[in-house]
CSV table of C-alpha atoms in Angstrom, one decimal:
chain,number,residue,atom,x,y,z
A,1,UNK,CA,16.2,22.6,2.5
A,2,UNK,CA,13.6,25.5,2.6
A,3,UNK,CA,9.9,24.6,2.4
A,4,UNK,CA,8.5,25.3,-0.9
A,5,UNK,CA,5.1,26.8,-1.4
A,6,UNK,CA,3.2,27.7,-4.8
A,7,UNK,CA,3.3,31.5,-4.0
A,8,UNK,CA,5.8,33.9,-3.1
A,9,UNK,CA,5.9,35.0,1.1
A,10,UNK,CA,8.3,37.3,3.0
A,11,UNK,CA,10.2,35.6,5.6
A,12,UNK,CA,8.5,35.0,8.9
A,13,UNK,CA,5.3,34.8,6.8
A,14,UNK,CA,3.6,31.2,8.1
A,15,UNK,CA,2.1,29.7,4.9
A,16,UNK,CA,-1.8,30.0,4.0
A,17,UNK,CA,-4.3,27.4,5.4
A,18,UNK,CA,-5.5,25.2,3.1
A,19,UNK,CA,-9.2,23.6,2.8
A,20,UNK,CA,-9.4,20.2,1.6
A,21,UNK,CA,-11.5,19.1,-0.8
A,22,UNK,CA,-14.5,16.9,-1.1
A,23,UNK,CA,-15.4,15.3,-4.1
A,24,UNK,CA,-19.3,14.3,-4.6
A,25,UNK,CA,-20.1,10.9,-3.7
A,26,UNK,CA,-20.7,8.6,-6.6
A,27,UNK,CA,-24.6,8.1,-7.4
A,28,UNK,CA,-25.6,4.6,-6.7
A,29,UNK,CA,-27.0,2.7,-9.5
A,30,UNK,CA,-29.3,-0.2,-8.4
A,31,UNK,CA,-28.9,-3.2,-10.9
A,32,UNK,CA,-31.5,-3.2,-13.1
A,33,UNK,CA,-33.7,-6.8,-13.1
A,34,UNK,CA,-36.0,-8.1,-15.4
A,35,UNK,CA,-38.5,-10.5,-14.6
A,36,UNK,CA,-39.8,-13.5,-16.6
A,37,UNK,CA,-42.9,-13.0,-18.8
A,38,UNK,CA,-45.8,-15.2,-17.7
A,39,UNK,CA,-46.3,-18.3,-19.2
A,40,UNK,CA,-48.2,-18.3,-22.2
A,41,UNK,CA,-52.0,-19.8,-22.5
A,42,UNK,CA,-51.1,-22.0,-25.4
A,43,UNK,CA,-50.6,-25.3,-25.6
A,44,UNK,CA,-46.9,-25.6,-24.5
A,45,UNK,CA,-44.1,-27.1,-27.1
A,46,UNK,CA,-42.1,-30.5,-26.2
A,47,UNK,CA,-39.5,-30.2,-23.4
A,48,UNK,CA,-36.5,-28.1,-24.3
A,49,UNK,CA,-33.1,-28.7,-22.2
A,50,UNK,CA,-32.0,-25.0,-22.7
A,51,UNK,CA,-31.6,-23.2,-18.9
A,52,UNK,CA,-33.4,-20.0,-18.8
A,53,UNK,CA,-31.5,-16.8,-17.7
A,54,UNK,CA,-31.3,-15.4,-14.8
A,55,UNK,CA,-33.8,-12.1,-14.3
A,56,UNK,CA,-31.9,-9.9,-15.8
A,57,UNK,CA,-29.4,-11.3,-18.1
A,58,UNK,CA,-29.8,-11.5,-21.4
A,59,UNK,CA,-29.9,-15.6,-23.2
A,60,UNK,CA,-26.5,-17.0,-24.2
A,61,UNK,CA,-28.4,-18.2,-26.9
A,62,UNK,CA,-30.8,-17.2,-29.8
A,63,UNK,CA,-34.5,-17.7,-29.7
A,64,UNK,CA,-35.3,-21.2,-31.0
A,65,UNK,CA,-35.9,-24.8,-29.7
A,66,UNK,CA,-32.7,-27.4,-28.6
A,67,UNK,CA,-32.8,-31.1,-28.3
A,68,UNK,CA,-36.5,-30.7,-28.4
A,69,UNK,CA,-37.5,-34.6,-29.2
A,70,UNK,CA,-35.7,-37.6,-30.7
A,71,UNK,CA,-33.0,-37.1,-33.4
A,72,UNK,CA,-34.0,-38.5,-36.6
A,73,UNK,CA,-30.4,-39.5,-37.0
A,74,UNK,CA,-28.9,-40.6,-33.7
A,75,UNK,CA,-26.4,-38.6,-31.5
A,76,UNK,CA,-26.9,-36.5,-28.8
A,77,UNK,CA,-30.1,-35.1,-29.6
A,78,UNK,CA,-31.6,-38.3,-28.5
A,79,UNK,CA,-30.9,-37.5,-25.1
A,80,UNK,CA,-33.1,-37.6,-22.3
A,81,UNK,CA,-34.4,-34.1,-21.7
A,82,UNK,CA,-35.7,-34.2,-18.3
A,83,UNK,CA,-32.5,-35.3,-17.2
A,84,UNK,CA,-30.5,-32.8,-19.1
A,85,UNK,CA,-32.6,-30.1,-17.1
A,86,UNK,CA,-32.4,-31.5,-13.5
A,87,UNK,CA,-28.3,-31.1,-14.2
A,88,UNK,CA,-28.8,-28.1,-14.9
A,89,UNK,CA,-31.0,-26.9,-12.2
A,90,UNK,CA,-28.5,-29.0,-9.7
A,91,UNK,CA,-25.4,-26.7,-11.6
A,92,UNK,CA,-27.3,-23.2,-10.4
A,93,UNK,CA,-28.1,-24.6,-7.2
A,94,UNK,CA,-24.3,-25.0,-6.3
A,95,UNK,CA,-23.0,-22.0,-8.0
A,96,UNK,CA,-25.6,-20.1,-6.0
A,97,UNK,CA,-24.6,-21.7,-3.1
A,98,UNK,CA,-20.4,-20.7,-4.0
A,99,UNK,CA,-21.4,-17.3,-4.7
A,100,UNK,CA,-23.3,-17.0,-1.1
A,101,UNK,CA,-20.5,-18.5,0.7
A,102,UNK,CA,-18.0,-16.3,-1.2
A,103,UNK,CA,-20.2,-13.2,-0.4
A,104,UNK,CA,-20.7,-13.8,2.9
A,105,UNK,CA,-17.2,-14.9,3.6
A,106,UNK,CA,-16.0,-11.5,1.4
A,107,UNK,CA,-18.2,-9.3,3.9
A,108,UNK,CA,-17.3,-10.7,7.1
A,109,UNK,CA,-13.4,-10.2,6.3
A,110,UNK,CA,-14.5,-6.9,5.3
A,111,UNK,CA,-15.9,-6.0,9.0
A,112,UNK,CA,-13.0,-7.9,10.4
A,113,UNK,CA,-10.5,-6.2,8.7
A,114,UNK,CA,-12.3,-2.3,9.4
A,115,UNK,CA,-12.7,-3.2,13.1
A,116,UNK,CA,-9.0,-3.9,13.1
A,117,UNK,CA,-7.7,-0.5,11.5
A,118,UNK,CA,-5.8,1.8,13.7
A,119,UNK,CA,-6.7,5.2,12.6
A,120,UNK,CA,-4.4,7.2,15.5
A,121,UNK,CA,-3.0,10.0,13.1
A,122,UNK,CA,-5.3,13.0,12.2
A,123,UNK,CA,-4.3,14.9,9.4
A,124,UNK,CA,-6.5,17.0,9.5
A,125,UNK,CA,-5.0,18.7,13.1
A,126,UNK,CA,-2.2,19.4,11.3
A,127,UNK,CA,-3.2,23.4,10.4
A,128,UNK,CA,-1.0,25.5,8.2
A,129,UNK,CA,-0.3,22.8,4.7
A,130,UNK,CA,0.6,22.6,1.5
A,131,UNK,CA,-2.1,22.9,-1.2
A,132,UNK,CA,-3.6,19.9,-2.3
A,133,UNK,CA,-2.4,18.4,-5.5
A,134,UNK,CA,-3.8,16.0,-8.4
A,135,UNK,CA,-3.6,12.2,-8.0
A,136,UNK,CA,-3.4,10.6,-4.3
A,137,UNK,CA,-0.5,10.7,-2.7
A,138,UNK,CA,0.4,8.2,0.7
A,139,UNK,CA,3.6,8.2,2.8
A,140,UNK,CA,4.7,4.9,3.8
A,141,UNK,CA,6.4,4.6,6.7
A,142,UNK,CA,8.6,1.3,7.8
A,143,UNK,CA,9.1,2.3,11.6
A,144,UNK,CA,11.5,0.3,14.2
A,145,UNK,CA,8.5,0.0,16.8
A,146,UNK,CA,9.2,-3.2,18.8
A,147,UNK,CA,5.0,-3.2,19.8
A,148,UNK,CA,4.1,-6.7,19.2
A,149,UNK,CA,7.4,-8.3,19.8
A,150,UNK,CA,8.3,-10.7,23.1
A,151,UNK,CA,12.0,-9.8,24.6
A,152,UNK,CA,13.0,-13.1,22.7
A,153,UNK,CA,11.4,-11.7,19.3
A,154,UNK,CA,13.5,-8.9,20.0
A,155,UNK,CA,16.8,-10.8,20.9
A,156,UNK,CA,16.2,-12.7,17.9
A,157,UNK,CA,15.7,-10.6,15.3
A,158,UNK,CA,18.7,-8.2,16.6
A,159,UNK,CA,16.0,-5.1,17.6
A,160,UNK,CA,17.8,-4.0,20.7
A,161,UNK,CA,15.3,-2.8,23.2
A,162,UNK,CA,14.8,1.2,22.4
A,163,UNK,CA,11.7,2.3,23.5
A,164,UNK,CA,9.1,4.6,21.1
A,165,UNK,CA,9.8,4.7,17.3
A,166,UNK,CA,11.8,5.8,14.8
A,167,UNK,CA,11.7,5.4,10.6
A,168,UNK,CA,13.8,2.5,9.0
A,169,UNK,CA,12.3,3.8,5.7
A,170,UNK,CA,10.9,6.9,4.6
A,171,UNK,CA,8.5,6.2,1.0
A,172,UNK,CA,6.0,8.9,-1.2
A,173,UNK,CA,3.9,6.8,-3.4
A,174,UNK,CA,1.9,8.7,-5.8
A,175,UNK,CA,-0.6,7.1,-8.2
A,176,UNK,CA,-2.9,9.2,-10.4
A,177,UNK,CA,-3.2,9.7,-14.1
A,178,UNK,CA,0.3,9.5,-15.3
A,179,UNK,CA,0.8,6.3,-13.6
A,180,UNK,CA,2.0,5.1,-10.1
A,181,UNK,CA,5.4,7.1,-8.9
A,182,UNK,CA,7.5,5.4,-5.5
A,183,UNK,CA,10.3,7.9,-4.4
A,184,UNK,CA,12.0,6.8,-1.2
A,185,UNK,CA,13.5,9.4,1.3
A,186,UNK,CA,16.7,8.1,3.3
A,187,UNK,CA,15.8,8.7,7.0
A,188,UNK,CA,19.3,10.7,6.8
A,189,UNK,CA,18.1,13.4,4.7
A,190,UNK,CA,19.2,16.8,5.7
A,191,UNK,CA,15.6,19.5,6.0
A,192,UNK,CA,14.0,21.7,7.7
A,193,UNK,CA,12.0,20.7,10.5
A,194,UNK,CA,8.7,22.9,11.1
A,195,UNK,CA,7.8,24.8,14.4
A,196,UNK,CA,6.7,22.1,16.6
A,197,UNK,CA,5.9,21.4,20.1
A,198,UNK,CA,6.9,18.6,22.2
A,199,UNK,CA,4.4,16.4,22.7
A,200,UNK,CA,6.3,15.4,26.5
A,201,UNK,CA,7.0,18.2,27.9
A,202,UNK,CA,5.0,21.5,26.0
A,203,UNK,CA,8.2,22.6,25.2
A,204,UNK,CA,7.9,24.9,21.6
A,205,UNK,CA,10.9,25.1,19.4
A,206,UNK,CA,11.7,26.9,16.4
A,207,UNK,CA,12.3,25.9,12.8
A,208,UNK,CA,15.6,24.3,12.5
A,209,UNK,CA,17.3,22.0,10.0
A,210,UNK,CA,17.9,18.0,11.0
A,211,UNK,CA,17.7,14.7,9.7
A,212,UNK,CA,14.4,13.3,8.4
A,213,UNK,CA,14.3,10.5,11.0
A,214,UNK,CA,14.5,13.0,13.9
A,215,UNK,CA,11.2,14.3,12.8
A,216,UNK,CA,9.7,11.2,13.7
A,217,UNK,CA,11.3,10.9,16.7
A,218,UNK,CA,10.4,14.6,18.0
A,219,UNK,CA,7.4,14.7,16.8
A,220,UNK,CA,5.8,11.2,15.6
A,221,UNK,CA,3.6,11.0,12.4
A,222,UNK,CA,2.3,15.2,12.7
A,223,UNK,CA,6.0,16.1,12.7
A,224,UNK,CA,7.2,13.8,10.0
A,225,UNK,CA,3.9,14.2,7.6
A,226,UNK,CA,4.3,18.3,8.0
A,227,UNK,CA,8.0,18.4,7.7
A,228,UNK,CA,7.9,15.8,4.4
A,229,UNK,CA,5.1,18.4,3.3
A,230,UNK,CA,7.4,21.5,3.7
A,231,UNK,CA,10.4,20.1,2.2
A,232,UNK,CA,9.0,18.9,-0.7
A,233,UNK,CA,5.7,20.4,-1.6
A,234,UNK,CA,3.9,17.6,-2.3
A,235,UNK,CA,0.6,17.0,0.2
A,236,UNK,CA,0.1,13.9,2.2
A,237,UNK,CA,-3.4,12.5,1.5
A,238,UNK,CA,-2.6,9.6,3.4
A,239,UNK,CA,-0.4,7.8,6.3
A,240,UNK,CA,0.6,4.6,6.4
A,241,UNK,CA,3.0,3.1,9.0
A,242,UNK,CA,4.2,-0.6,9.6
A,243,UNK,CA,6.3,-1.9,12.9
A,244,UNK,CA,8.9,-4.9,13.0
A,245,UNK,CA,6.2,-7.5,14.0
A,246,UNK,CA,4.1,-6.5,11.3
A,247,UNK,CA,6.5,-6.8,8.4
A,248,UNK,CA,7.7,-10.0,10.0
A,249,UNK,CA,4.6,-11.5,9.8
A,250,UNK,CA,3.7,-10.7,6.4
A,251,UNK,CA,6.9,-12.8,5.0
A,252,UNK,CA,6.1,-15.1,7.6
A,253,UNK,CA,2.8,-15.3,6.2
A,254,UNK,CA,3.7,-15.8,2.7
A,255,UNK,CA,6.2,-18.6,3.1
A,256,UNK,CA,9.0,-16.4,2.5
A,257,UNK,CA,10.3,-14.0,-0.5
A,258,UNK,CA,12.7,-15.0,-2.9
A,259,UNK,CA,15.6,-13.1,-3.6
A,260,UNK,CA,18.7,-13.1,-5.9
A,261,UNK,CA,22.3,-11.6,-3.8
A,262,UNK,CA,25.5,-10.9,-5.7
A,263,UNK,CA,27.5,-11.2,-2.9
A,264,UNK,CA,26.6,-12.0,0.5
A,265,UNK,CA,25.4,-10.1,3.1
A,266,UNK,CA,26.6,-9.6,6.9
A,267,UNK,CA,25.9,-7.0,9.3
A,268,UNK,CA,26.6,-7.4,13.1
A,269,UNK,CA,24.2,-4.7,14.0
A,270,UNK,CA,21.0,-5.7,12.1
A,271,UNK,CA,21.8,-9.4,12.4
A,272,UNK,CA,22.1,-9.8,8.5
A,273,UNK,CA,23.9,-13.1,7.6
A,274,UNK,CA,22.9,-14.3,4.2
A,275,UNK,CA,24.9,-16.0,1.4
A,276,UNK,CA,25.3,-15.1,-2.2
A,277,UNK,CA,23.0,-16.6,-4.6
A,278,UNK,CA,19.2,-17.3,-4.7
A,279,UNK,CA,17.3,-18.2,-1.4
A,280,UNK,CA,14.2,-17.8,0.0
A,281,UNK,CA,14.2,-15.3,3.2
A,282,UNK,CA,12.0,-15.9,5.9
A,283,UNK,CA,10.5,-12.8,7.9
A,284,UNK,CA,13.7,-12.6,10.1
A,285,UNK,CA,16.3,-12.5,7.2
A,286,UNK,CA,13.9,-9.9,5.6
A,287,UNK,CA,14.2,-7.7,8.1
A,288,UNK,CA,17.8,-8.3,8.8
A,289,UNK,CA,18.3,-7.1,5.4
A,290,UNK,CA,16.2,-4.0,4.8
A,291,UNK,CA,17.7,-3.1,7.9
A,292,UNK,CA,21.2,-3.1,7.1
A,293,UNK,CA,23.6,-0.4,5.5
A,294,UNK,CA,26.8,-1.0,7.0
A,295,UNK,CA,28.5,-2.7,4.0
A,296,UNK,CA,26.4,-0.4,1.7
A,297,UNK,CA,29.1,1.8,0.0
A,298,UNK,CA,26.0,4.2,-0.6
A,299,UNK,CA,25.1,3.6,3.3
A,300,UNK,CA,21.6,4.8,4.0
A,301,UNK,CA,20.9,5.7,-0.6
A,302,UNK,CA,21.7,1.6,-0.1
A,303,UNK,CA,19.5,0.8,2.0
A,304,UNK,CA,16.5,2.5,0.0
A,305,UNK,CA,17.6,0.3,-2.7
A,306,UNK,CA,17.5,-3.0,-1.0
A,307,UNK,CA,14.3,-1.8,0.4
A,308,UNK,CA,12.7,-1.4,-2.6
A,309,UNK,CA,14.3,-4.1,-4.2
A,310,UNK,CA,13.1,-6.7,-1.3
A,311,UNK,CA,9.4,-4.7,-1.7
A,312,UNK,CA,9.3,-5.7,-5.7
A,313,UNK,CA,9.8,-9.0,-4.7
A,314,UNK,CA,7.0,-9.2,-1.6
A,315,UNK,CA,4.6,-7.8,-4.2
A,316,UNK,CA,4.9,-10.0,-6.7
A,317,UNK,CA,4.7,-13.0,-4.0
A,318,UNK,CA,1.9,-11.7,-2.3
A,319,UNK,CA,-0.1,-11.1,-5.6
A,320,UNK,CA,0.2,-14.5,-6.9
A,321,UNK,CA,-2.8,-16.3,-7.3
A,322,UNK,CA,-1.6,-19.5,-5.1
A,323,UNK,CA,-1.3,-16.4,-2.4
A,324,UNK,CA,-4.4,-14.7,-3.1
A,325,UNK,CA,-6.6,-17.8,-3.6
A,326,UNK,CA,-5.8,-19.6,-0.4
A,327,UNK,CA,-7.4,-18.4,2.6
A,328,UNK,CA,-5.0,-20.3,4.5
A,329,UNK,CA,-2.5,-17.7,3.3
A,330,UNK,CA,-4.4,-14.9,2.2
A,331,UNK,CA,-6.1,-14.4,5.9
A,332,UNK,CA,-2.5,-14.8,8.3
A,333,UNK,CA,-1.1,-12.0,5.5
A,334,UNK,CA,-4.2,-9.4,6.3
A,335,UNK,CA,-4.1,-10.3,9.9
A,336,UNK,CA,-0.3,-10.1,10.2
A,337,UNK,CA,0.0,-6.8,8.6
A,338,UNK,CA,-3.3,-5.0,10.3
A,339,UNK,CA,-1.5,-6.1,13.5
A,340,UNK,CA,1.3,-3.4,13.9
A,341,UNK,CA,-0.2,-0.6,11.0
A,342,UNK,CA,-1.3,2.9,11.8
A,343,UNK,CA,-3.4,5.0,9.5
A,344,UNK,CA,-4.4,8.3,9.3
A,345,UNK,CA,-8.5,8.6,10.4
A,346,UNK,CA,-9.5,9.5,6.9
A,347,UNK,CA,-8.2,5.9,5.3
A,348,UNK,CA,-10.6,3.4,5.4
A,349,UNK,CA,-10.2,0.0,3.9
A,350,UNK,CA,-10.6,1.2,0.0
A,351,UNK,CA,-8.1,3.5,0.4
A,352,UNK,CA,-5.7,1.0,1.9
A,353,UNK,CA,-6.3,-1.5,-1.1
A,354,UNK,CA,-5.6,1.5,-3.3
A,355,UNK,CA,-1.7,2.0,-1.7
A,356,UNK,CA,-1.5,-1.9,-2.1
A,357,UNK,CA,-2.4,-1.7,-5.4
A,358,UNK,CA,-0.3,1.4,-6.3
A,359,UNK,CA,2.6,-0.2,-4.1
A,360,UNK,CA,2.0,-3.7,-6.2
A,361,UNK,CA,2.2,-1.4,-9.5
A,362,UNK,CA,5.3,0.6,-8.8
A,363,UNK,CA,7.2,-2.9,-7.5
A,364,UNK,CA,5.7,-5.0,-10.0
A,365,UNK,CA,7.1,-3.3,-13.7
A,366,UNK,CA,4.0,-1.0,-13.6
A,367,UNK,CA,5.6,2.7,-12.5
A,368,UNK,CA,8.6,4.4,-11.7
A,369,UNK,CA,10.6,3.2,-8.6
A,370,UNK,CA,12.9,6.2,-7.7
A,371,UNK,CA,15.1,7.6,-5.3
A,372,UNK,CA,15.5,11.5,-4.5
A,373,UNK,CA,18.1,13.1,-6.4
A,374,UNK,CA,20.8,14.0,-4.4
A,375,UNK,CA,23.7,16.7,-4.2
A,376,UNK,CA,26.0,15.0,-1.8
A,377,UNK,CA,25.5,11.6,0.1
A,378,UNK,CA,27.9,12.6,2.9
A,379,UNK,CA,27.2,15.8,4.5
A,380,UNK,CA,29.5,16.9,7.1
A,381,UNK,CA,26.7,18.6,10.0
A,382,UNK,CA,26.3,19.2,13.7
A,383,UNK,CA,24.5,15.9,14.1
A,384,UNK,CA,26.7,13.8,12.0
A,385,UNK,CA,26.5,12.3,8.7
A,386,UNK,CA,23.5,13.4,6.2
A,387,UNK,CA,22.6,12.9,3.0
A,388,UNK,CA,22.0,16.4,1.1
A,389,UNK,CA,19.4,16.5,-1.7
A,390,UNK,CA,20.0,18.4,-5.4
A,391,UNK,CA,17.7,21.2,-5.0
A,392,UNK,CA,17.3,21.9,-8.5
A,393,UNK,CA,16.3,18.6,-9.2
A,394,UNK,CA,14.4,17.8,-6.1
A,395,UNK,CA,12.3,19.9,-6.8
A,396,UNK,CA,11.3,19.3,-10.2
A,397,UNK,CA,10.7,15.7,-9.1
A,398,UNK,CA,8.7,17.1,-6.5
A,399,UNK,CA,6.6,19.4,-8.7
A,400,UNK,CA,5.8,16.5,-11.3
A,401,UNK,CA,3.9,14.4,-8.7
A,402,UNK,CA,2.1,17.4,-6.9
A,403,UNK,CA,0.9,17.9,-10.9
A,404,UNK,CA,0.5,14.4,-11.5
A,405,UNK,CA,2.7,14.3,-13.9
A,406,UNK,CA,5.5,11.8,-15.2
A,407,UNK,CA,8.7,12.7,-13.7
A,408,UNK,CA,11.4,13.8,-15.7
């Protein structure tokens, strides 16, 4: 496919730079506190059981005077009121002390989990781009990086032993105003691959078309975030990239996803050997399946499927509140997927809760799960089987989420 740019250029031309641009900080509004009027010079009334607010929150209750002395008739406004306020000064001592332990426990996983980003890719190297467009938009890449896994791990869970990386899943997740948008590129896709140089040898080469996945493994991240940019028009605002151990861990982590097969699935080459029916997969069967195309009569179209099937499901375990409410869970999931993820250097932590949140929205009934549309799944080309998309339709997919718009 030819790159596609929002102004007419003669051939040859290389495509405008583009700026980037910064939005103005949020001002910071300090809470606003109230102290306590001084205590008046009268004569003060009988003890009242009512718990004054806290400095700056309003009473739960109107102005007036509660189980201020003995009930003329009986019940519970004969009770003692001295007591009823030492409760109550004993039921703000412990929630203070919750509320500390939750803040501080909040902010030190917070620093942990910043120290522990790896921000190797800079987008902002990349030159010549696409103009930026409304809404945020992350790629999400599922690499086959064995970093983080023993020979065993990779004997077990069917890796072989290829050195570097290469994509196992290809994902643009938009989220703005119209709602969150996941479109998944098969690795196969025939494009265009930019002007690039090898990063090995120094060696330049011209534009050419190729499969997506070789973008990745010519070129890494720049290649693959430059040539995703060209081919569809659509600017990357953020990278995201996961290894085997990582996505391993996560299930792991979890206890497992559960997931419904209509028929069962084996494949010699990913190690996928799973039974029709409902069954909990551990991080091993996971990957086995996500990996797997073979027995896919739409081969790698398939394969996004089951990957985004298997994603709907890790959403909506990871998002439960047993999941998120027990740190015994909560913590092995953040550490197990910070362990194998690369970022770009402009995402910090809020930006990587925003594409969990988006990615939890567009799994979880919330937005649109698509795949690209596509002209022929089976292109004959001089590097074998590719997967060709409908340029007519491609593109207005592609024009809806630069414009934040809902496709279709």
């Amino acid at each position: 496919m030819s790159d596609w740019t929002n102004r007419p250029r003669h051939p040859g031309q290389p495509p405008p730079e583009w700026s980037p641009r910064h939005e103005p900080a949020a001002p910071f509004l300090a809470p606003s506190t109230r102290e306590a009027p001084p205590p008046s010079p009268r004569r003060a009334p009988p003890p009242s059981t009512r718990t004054a607010p806290l400095p700056g929150m309003p009473s739960p209750a109107a102005p007036g005077r509660y189980d201020s002395g003995p009930n003329p008739r009986g019940g519970r406004g004969s009770r003692n009121p001295r007591r009823r306020a030492g409760r109550g000064r004993r039921y703000l001592r412990t929630a203070g002390v919750l509320v500390s332990a939750l803040v501080l426990g909040g902010a030190g996983t917070y620093v942990w989990a910043d120290t522990r980003l790896n921000q190797e890719v800079d987008l902002g190297a990349l030159g010549a781009r696409v103009p930026a467009g409304e809404g945020t938009t992350y790629l999400v890449v599922g690499s086959d990086s064995r970093e983080g896994l023993s020979e065993q791990d990779r004997k077990d869970l069917n890796t072989g032993s290829a050195e570097g990386r290469r994509t196992d899943s290809v994902i643009l997740l938009h989220t703005g105003a119209s709602g969150t948008t996941m479109v998944s590129l098969p690795r196969d896709s025939w494009v265009t691959l930019p002007p690039y140089v090898d990063p090995g040898t120094g060696r330049g080469y011209r534009a050419a078309p190729d499969k997506l996945n070789a973008a990745f493994s010519l070129g890494g991240p720049d290649l693959l975030v430059r040539t995703v940019e060209r081919n569809t028009g659509v600017r990357v605002d953020h990278y995201a990239e996961i290894g085997f151990a990582g996505f391993v861990g996560v299930v792991d982590a979890v206890g497992g996803v559960d997931l419904c097969l209509g028929r069962p699935v084996r494949d010699k080459d990913s190690g996928a050997n799973l039974p029709a029916g409902c069954q909990t997969l551990d991080g091993a069967e996971a990957l086995a399946f996500v990996r797997q195309r073979k027995q896919e009569a739409q081969g790698d179209l398939g394969r996004t499927r089951n990957q985004q099937r298997f994603l709907a499901a890790l959403a909506r375990k990871a998002a439960t509140p047993s999941t998120l409410a027990d740190p015994s869970t909560s913590f092995p999931t953040l550490r197990a997927g910070l362990d194998t993820l690369i970022v770009d250097e402009g995402t910090e932590l809020p930006d990587l809760m925003g594409l969990f949140e988006a990615m939890r929205k567009a799994t979880g009934g919330g937005g649109r799960q698509l795949n690209v549309p596509l002209a022929d799944p089976d292109l004959r080309t001089p590097k074998g089987s590719a997967v060709k998309w409908d340029d007519r339709r491609a593109r207005a997919l592609f024009d809806a989420l630069r414009e934040d718009r809902p496709p279709g």
